[in-house]
mmCIF file of C-alpha atoms and ligand atoms in Angstrom:
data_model
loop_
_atom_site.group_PDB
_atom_site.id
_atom_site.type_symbol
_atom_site.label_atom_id
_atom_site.label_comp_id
_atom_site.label_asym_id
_atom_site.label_seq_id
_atom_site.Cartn_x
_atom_site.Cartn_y
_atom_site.Cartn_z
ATOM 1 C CA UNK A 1 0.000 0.000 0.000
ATOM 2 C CA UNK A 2 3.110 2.487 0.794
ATOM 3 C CA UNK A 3 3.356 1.974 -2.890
ATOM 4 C CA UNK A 4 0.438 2.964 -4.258
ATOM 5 C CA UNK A 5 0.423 6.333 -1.754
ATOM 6 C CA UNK A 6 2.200 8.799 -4.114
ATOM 7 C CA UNK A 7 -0.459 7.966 -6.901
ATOM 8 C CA UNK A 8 -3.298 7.752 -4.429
ATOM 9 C CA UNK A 9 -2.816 11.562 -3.333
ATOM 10 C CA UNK A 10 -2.588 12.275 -6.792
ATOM 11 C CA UNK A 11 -6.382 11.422 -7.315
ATOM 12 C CA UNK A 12 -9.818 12.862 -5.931
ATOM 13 C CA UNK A 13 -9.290 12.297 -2.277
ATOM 14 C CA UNK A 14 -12.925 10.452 -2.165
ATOM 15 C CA UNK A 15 -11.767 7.912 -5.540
ATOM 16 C CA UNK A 16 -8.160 7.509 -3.883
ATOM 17 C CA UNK A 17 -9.942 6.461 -0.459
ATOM 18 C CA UNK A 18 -12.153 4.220 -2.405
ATOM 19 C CA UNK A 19 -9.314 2.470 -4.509
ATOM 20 C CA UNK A 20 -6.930 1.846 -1.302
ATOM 21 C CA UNK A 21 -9.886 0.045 0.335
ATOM 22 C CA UNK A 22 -10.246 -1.854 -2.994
ATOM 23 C CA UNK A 23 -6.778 -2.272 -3.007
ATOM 24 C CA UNK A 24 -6.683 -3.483 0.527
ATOM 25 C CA UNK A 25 -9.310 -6.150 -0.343
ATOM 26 C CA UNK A 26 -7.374 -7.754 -3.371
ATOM 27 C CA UNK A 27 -4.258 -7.647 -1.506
ATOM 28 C CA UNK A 28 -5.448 -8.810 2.111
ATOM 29 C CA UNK A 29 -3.941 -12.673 1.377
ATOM 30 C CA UNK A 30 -0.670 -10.930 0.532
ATOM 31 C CA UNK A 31 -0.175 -7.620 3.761
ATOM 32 C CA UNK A 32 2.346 -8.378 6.330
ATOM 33 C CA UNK A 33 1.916 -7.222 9.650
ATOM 34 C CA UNK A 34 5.011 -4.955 11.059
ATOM 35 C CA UNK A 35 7.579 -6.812 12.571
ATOM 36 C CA UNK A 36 7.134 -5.631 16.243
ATOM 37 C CA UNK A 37 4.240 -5.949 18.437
ATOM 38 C CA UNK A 38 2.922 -4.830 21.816
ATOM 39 C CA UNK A 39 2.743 -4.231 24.465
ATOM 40 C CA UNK A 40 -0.618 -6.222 25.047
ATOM 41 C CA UNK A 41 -3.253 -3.239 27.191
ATOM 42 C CA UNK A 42 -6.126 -4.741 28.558
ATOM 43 C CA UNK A 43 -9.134 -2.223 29.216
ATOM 44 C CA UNK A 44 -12.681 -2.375 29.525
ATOM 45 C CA UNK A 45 -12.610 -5.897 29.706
ATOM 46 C CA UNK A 46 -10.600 -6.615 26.399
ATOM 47 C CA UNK A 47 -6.965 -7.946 25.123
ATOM 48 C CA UNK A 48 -5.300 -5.152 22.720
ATOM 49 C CA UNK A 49 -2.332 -6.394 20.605
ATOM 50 C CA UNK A 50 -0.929 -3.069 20.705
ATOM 51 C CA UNK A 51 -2.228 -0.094 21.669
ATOM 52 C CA UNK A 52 -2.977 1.503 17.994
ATOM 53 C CA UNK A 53 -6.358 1.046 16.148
ATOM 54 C CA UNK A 54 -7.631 2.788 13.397
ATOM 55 C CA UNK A 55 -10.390 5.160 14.213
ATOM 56 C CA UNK A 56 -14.459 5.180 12.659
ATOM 57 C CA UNK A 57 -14.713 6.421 9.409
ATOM 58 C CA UNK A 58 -12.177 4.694 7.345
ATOM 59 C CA UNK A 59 -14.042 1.490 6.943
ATOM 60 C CA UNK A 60 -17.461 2.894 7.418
ATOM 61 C CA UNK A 61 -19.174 -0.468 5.842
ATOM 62 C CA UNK A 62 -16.330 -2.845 7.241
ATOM 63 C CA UNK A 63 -16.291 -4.103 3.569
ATOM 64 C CA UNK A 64 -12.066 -4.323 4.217
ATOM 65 C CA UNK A 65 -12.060 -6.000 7.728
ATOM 66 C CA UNK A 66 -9.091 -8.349 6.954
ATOM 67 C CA UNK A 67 -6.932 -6.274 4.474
ATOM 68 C CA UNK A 68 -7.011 -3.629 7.026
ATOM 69 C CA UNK A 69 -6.814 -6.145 10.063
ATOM 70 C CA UNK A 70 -3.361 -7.825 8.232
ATOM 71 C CA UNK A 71 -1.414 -4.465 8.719
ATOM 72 C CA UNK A 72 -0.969 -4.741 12.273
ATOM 73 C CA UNK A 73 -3.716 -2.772 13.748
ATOM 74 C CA UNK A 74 -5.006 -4.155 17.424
ATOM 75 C CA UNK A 75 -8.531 -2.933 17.011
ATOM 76 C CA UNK A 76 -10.533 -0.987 13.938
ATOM 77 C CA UNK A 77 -13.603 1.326 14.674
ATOM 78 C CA UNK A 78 -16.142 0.479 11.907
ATOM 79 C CA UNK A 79 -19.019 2.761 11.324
ATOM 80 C CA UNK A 80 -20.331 4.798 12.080
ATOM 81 C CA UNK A 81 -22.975 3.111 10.837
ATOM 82 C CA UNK A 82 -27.008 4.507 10.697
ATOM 83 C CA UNK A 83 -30.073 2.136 11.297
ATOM 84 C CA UNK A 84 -30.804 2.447 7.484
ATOM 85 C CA UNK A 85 -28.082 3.043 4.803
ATOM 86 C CA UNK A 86 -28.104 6.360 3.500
ATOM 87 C CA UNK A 87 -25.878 8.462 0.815
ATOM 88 C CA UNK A 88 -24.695 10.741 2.840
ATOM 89 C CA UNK A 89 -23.689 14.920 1.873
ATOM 90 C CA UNK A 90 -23.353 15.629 -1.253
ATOM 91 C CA UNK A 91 -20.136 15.620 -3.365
ATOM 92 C CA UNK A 92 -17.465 16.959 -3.302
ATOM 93 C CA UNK A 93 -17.586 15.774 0.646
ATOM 94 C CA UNK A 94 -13.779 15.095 1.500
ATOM 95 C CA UNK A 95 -10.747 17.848 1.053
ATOM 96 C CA UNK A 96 -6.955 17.530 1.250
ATOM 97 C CA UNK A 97 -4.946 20.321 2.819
ATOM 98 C CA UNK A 98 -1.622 18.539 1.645
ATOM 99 C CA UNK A 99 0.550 21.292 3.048
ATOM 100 C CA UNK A 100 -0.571 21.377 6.406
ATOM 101 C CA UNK A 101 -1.246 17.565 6.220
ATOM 102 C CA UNK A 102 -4.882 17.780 7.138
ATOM 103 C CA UNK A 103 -8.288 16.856 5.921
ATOM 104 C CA UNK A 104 -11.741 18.336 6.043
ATOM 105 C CA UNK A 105 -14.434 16.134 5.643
ATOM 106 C CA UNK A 106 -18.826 16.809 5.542
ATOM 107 C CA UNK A 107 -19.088 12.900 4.906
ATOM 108 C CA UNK A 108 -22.660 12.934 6.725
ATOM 109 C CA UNK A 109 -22.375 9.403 7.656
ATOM 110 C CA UNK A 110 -22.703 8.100 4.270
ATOM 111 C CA UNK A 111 -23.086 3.937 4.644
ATOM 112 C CA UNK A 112 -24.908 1.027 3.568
ATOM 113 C CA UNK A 113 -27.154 0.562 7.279
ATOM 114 C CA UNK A 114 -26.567 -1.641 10.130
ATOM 115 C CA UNK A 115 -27.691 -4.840 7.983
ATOM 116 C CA UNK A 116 -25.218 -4.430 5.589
ATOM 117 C CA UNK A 117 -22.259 -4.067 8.272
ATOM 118 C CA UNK A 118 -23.752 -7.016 10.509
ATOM 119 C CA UNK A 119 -23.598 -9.246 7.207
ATOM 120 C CA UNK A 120 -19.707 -8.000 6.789
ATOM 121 C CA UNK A 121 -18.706 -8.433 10.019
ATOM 122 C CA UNK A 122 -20.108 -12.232 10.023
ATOM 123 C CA UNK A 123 -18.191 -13.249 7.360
ATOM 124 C CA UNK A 124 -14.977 -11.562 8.110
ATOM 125 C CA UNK A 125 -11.880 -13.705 9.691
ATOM 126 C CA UNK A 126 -9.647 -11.384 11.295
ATOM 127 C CA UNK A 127 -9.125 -11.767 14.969
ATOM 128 C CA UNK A 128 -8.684 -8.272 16.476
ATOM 129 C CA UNK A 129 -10.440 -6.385 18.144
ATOM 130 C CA UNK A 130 -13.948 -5.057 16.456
ATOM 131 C CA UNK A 131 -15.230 -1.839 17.497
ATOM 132 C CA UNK A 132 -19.014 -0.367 15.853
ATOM 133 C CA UNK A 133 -19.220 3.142 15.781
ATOM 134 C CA UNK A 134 -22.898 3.983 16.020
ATOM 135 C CA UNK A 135 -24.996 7.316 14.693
ATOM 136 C CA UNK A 136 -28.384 8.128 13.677
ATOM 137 C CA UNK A 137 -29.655 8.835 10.246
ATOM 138 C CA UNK A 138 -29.976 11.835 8.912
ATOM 139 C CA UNK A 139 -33.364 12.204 8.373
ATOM 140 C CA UNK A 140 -34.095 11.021 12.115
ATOM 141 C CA UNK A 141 -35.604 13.956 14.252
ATOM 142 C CA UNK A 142 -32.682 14.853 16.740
ATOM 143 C CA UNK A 143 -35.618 14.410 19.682
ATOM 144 C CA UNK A 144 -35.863 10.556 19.073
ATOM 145 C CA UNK A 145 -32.176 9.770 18.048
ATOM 146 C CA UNK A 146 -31.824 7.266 21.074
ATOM 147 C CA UNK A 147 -34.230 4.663 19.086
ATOM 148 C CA UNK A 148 -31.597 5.296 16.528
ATOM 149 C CA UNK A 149 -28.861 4.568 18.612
ATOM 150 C CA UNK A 150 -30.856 1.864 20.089
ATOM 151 C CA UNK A 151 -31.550 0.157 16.509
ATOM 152 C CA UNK A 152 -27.840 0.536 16.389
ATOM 153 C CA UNK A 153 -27.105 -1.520 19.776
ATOM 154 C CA UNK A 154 -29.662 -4.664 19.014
ATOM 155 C CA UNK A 155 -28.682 -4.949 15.521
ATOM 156 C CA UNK A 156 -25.353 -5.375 15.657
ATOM 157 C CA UNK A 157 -24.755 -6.509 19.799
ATOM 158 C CA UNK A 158 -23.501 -10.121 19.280
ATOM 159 C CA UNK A 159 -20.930 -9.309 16.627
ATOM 160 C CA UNK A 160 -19.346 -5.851 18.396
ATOM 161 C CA UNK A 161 -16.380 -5.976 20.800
ATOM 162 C CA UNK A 162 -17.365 -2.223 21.442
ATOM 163 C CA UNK A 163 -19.795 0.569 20.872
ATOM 164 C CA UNK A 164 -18.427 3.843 20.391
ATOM 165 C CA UNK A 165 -21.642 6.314 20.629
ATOM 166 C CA UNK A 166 -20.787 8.717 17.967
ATOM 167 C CA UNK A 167 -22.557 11.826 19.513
ATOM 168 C CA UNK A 168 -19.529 14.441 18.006
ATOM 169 C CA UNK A 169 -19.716 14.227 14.108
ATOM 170 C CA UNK A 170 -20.248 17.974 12.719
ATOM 171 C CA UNK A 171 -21.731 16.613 9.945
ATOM 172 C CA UNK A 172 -25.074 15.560 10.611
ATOM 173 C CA UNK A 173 -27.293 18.772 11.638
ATOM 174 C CA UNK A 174 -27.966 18.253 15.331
ATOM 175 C CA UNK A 175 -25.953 15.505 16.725
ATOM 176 C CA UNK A 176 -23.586 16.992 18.721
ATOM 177 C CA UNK A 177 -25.874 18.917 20.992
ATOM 178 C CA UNK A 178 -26.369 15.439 22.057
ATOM 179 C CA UNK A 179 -22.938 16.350 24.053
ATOM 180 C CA UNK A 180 -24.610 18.597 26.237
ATOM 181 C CA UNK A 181 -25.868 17.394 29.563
ATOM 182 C CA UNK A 182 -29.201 16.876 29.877
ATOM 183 C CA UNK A 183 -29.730 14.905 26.175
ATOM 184 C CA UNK A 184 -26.611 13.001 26.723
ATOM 185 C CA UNK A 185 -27.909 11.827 30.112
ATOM 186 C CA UNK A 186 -31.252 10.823 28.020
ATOM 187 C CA UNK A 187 -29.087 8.642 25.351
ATOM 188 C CA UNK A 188 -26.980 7.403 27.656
ATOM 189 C CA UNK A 189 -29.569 5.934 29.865
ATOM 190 C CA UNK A 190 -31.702 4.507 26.958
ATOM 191 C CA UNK A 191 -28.230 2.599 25.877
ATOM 192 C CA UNK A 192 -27.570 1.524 29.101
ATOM 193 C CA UNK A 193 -30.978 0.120 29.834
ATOM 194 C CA UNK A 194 -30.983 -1.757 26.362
ATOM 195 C CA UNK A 195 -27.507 -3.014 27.039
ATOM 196 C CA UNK A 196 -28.343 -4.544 29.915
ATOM 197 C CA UNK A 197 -31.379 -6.439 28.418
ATOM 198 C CA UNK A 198 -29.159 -7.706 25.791
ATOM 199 C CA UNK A 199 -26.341 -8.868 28.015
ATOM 200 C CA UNK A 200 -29.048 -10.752 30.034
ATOM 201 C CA UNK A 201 -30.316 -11.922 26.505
ATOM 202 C CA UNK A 202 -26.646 -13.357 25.099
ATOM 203 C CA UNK A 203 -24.952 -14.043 28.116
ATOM 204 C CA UNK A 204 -22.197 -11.547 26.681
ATOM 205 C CA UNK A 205 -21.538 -7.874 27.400
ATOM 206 C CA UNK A 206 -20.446 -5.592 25.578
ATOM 207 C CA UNK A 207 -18.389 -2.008 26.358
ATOM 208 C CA UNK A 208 -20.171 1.210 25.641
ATOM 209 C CA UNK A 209 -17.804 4.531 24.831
ATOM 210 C CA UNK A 210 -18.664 7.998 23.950
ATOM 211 C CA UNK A 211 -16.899 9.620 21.300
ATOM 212 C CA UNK A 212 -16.149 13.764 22.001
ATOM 213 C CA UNK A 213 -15.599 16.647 19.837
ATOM 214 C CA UNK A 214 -12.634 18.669 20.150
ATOM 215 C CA UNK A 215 -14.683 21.788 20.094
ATOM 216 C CA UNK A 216 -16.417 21.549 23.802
ATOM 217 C CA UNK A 217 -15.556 24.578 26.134
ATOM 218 C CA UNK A 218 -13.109 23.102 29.252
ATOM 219 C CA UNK A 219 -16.871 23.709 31.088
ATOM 220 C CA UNK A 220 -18.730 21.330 28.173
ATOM 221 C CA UNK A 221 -16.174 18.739 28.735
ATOM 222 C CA UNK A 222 -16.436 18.621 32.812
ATOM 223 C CA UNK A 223 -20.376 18.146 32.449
ATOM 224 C CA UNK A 224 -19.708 15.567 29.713
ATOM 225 C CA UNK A 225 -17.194 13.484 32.057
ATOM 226 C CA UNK A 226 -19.533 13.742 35.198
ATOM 227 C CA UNK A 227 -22.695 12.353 32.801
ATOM 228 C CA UNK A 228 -20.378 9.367 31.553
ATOM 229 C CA UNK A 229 -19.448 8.736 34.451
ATOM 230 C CA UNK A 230 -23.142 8.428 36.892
ATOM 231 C CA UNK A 231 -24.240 6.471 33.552
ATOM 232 C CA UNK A 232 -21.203 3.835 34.060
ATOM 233 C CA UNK A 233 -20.223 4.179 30.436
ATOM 234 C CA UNK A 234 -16.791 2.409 29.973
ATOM 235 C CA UNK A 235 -14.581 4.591 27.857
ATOM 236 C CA UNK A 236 -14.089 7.987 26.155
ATOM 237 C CA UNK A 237 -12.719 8.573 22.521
ATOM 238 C CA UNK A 238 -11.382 11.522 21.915
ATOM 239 C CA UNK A 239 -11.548 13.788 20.121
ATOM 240 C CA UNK A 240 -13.800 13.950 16.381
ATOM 241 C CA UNK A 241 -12.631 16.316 14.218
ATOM 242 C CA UNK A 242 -13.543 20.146 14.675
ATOM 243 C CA UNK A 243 -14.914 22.965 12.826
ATOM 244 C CA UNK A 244 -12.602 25.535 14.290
ATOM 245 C CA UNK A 245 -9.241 25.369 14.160
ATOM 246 C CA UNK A 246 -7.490 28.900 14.969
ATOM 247 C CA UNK A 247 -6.181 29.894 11.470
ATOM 248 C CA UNK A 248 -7.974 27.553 9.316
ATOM 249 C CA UNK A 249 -11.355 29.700 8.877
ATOM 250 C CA UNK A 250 -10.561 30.476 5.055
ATOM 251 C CA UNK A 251 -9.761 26.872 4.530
ATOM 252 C CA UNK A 252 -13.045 25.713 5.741
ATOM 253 C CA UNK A 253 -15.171 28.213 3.918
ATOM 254 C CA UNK A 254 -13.499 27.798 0.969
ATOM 255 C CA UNK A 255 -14.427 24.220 1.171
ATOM 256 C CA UNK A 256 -17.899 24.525 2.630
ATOM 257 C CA UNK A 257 -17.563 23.594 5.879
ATOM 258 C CA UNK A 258 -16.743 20.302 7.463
ATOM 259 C CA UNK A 259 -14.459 19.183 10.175
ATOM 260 C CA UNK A 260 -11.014 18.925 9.921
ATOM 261 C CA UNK A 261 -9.294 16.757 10.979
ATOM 262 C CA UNK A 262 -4.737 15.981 10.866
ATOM 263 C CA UNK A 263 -1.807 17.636 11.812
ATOM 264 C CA UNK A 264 -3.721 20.954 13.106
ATOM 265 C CA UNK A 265 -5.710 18.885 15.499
ATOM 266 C CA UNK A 266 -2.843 17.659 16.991
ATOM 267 C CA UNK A 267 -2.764 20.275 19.767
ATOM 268 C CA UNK A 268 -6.244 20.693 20.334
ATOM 269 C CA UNK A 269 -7.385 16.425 21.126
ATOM 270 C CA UNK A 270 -4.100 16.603 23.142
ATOM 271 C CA UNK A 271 -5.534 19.075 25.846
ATOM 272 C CA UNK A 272 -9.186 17.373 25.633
ATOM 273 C CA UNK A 273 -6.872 14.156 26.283
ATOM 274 C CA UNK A 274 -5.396 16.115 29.266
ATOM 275 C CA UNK A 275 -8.258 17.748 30.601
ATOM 276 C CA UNK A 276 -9.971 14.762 30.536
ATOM 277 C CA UNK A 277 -7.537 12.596 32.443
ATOM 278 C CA UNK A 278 -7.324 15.128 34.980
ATOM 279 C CA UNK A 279 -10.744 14.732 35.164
ATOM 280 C CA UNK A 280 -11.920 11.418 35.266
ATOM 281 C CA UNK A 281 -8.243 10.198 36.914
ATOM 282 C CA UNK A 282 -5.901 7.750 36.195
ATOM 283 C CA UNK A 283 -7.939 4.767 35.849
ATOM 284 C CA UNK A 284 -10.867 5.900 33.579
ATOM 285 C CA UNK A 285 -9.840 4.162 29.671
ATOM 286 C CA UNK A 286 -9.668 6.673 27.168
ATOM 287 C CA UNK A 287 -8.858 6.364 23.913
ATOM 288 C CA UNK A 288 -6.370 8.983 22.369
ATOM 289 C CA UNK A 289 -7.486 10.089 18.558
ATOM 290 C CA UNK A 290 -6.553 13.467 16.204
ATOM 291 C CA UNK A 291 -3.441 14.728 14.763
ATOM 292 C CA UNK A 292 -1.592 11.367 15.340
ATOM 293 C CA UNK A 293 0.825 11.926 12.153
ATOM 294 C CA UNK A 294 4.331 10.202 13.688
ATOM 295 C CA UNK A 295 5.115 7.420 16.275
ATOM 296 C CA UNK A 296 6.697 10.197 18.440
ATOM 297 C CA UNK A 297 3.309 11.727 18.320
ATOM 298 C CA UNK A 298 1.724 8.459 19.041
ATOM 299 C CA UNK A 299 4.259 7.755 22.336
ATOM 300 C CA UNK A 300 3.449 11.710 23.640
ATOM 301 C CA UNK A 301 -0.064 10.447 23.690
ATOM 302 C CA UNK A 302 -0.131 7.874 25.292
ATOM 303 C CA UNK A 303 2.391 9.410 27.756
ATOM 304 C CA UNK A 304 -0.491 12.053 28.046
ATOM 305 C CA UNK A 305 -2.887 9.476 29.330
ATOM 306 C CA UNK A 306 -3.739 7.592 26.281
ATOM 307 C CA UNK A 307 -4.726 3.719 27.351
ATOM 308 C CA UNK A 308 -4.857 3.347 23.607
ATOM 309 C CA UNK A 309 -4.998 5.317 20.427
ATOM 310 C CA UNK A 310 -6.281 5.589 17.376
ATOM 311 C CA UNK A 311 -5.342 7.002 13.566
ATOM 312 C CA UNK A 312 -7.189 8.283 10.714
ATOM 313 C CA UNK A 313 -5.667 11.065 8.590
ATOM 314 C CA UNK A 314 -2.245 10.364 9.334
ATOM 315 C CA UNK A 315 -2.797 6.843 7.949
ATOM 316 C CA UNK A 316 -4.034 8.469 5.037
ATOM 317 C CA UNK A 317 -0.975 10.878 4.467
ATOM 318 C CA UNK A 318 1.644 7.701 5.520
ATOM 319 C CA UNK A 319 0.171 4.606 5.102
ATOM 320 C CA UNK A 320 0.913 1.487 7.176
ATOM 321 C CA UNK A 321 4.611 2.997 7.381
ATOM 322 C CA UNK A 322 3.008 4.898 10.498
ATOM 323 C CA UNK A 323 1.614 2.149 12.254
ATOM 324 C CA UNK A 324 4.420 0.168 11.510
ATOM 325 C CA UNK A 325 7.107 2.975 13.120
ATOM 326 C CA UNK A 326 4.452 3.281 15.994
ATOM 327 C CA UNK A 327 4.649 -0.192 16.912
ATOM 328 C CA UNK A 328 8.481 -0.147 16.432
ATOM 329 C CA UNK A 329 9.231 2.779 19.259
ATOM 330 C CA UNK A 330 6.383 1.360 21.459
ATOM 331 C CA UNK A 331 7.827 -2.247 22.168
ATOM 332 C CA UNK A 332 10.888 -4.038 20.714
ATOM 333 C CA UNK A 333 9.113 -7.681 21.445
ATOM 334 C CA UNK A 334 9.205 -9.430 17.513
ATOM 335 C CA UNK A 335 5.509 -10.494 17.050
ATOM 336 C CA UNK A 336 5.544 -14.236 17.865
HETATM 337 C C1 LIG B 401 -13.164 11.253 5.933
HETATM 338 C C2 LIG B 401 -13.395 11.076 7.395
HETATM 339 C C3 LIG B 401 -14.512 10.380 7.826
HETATM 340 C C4 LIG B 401 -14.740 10.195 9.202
HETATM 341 N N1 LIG B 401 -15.841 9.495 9.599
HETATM 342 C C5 LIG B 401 -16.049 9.296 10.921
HETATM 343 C C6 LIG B 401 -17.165 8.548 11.371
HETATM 344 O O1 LIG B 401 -17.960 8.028 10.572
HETATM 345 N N2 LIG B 401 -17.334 8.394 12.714
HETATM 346 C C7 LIG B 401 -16.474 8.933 13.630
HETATM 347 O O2 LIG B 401 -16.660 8.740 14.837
HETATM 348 N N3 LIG B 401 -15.388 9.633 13.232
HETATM 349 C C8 LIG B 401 -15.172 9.826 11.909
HETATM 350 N N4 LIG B 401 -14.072 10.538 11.510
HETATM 351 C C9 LIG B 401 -13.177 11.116 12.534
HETATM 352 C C10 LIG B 401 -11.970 10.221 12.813
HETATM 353 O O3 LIG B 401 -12.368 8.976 13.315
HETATM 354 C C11 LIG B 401 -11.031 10.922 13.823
HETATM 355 O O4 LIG B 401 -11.698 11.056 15.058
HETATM 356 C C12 LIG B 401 -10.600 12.306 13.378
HETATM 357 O O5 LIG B 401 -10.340 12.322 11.994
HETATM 358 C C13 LIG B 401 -9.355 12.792 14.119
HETATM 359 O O6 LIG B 401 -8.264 11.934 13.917
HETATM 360 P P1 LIG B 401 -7.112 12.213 12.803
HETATM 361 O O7 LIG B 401 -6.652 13.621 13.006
HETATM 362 O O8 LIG B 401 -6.078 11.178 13.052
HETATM 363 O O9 LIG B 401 -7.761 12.049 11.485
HETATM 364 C C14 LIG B 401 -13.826 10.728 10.144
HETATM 365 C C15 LIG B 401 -12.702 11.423 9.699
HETATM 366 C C16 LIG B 401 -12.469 11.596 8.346
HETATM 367 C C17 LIG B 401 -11.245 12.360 7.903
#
């Protein structure tokens, strides 16, 4: 795949995306994992390989579980997946800021529904770790998004490792007021409710996380935490992308709008990372995402707090050259 990058970025960021995950399919026989492993983290009841996943979005449909799984990763995010498919924004959706190695993105959860990604995830081999981001559709009144949420949970419960409650896209008109207190308390308490019915129902249980956005006021973020928290969820994710980066406003309105996501989050999911460790303390698993674009970026991260983390864009800018560096600082054990 490092191969293909330099004609990848060459293309329509939306085609090149599409082709790698093609790509990734043909060649998943044939992808070596890196040569290091480890170290092993155990959280919210679960054995990570490694501490580096790749986040929701990439493999929205999970249509490339095992090319992706074969590069190394310990866990992938799939998702965020809706109830019912749906198409998502408009195009042109997905924008490359190659200079300051960022993306932004107004994707609008475009997938094929939570039938679709149930049927993938069946028939897929790999043995990692399987997260489901979960979202409501679009055309979903914000006022009854739990059922969506909910729809989410039952669909897909037996074949999920995790849930990561996707409450902090930008993209989809509505959803992240679901961050403040009072309607995340609501969610929250539907999900829990439901998950416990369907643990008593399968005799399994599964984690439920909350993903953040980067954009919550210090204030935002403290309510957030305390809600978690009194609702017993089991991890944060942090941080989505954001819609305001200081210095990027001309970049985003030139492109519409969206969030962005790369290199100038960096900074930004860091302090989230940081104010949220100093407030939930040590113990509480969160999972460090945004702006992960080296391995030394990767250790400060999870020197910050980070139980594990996860990478998006700066997969997309390096390839699995990033995980496989990661992996290489993080432990010197050779995989066995
Ligand atoms: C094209 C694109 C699509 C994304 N789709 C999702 C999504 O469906 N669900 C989600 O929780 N996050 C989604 N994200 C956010 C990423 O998972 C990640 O949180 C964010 O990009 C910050 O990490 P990064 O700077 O390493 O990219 C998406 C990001 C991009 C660039």
């Amino acid at each position: 795949m490092s191969a293909a990058l330099p004609v990848l970025q060459r293309l329509p960021p939306e085609t090149a995306h599409h082709l790698a995950l093609r790509g990734l399919r043909v060649m998943r026989g044939h992808l070596k994992a890196p040569e290091r492993d480890g170290p092993e983290v155990e959280l919210f009841g679960l054995r990570f390989a490694n501490p580096v996943g790749l986040a929701a979005g990439f493999d929205k449909n999970a249509d490339c579980i095992d090319g992706l799984g074969a590069l190394g990763f310990s866990h992938i995010e799939f998702g965020t997946v809706t109830p019912r498919p749906q198409p998502g924004n408009p195009r042109p959706r997905l924008f490359r800021l190659r200079k300051a190695r960022a993306l932004i993105n107004r994707m609008g959860f475009n997938n094929h529904g939570a039938d679709y990604l149930a049927e993938r995830l069946r028939q897929a081999t790999w043995r990692g770790i399987r997260g489901v981001s979960i979202g409501k559709n679009a055309d979903t009144p914000i006022e009854r998004a739990a059922e969506d949420y909910i729809a989410c949970l039952r669909k897909l419960y037996t074949l999920a490792d995790y849930f990561a409650i996707n409450v902090s896209s930008p993209n989809t008109a509505g959803l992240r007021t679901l961050q403040a207190a009072d309607a995340l308390t609501g969610i929250l308490q539907a999900l829990r409710e439901e998950g416990l019915r369907l643990r008593e129902q399968h005799r399994r249980r599964v984690p439920l996380l909350v993903k953040l956005s980067p954009d919550l006021e210090s204030n935002e973020l403290q309510e957030a935490c305390e809600v978690i928290v009194r609702q017993g969820v089991d991890g944060i994710i942090a941080t989505n992308t954001s819609t305001r980066v200081p210095g990027f406003e001309a970049e985003y309105s030139s492109r519409g709008g969206g969030g962005l996501s790369g290199a100038p989050l960096e900074t930004r999911s860091l302090e989230v990372l940081q104010l949220l460790r100093k407030t939930l303390g040590a113990d509480f698993p969160i999972i460090g995402v945004g702006g992960l674009m080296s391995a030394d970026a990767v250790v400060a991260r999870l020197a910050a707090g980070a139980n594990l983390v996860q990478l998006y864009t700066g997969f997309v800018y390096r390839g699995p050259a990033l995980l496989a560096e990661s992996l290489q600082r993080l432990d010197p054990t050779p995989r066995r």
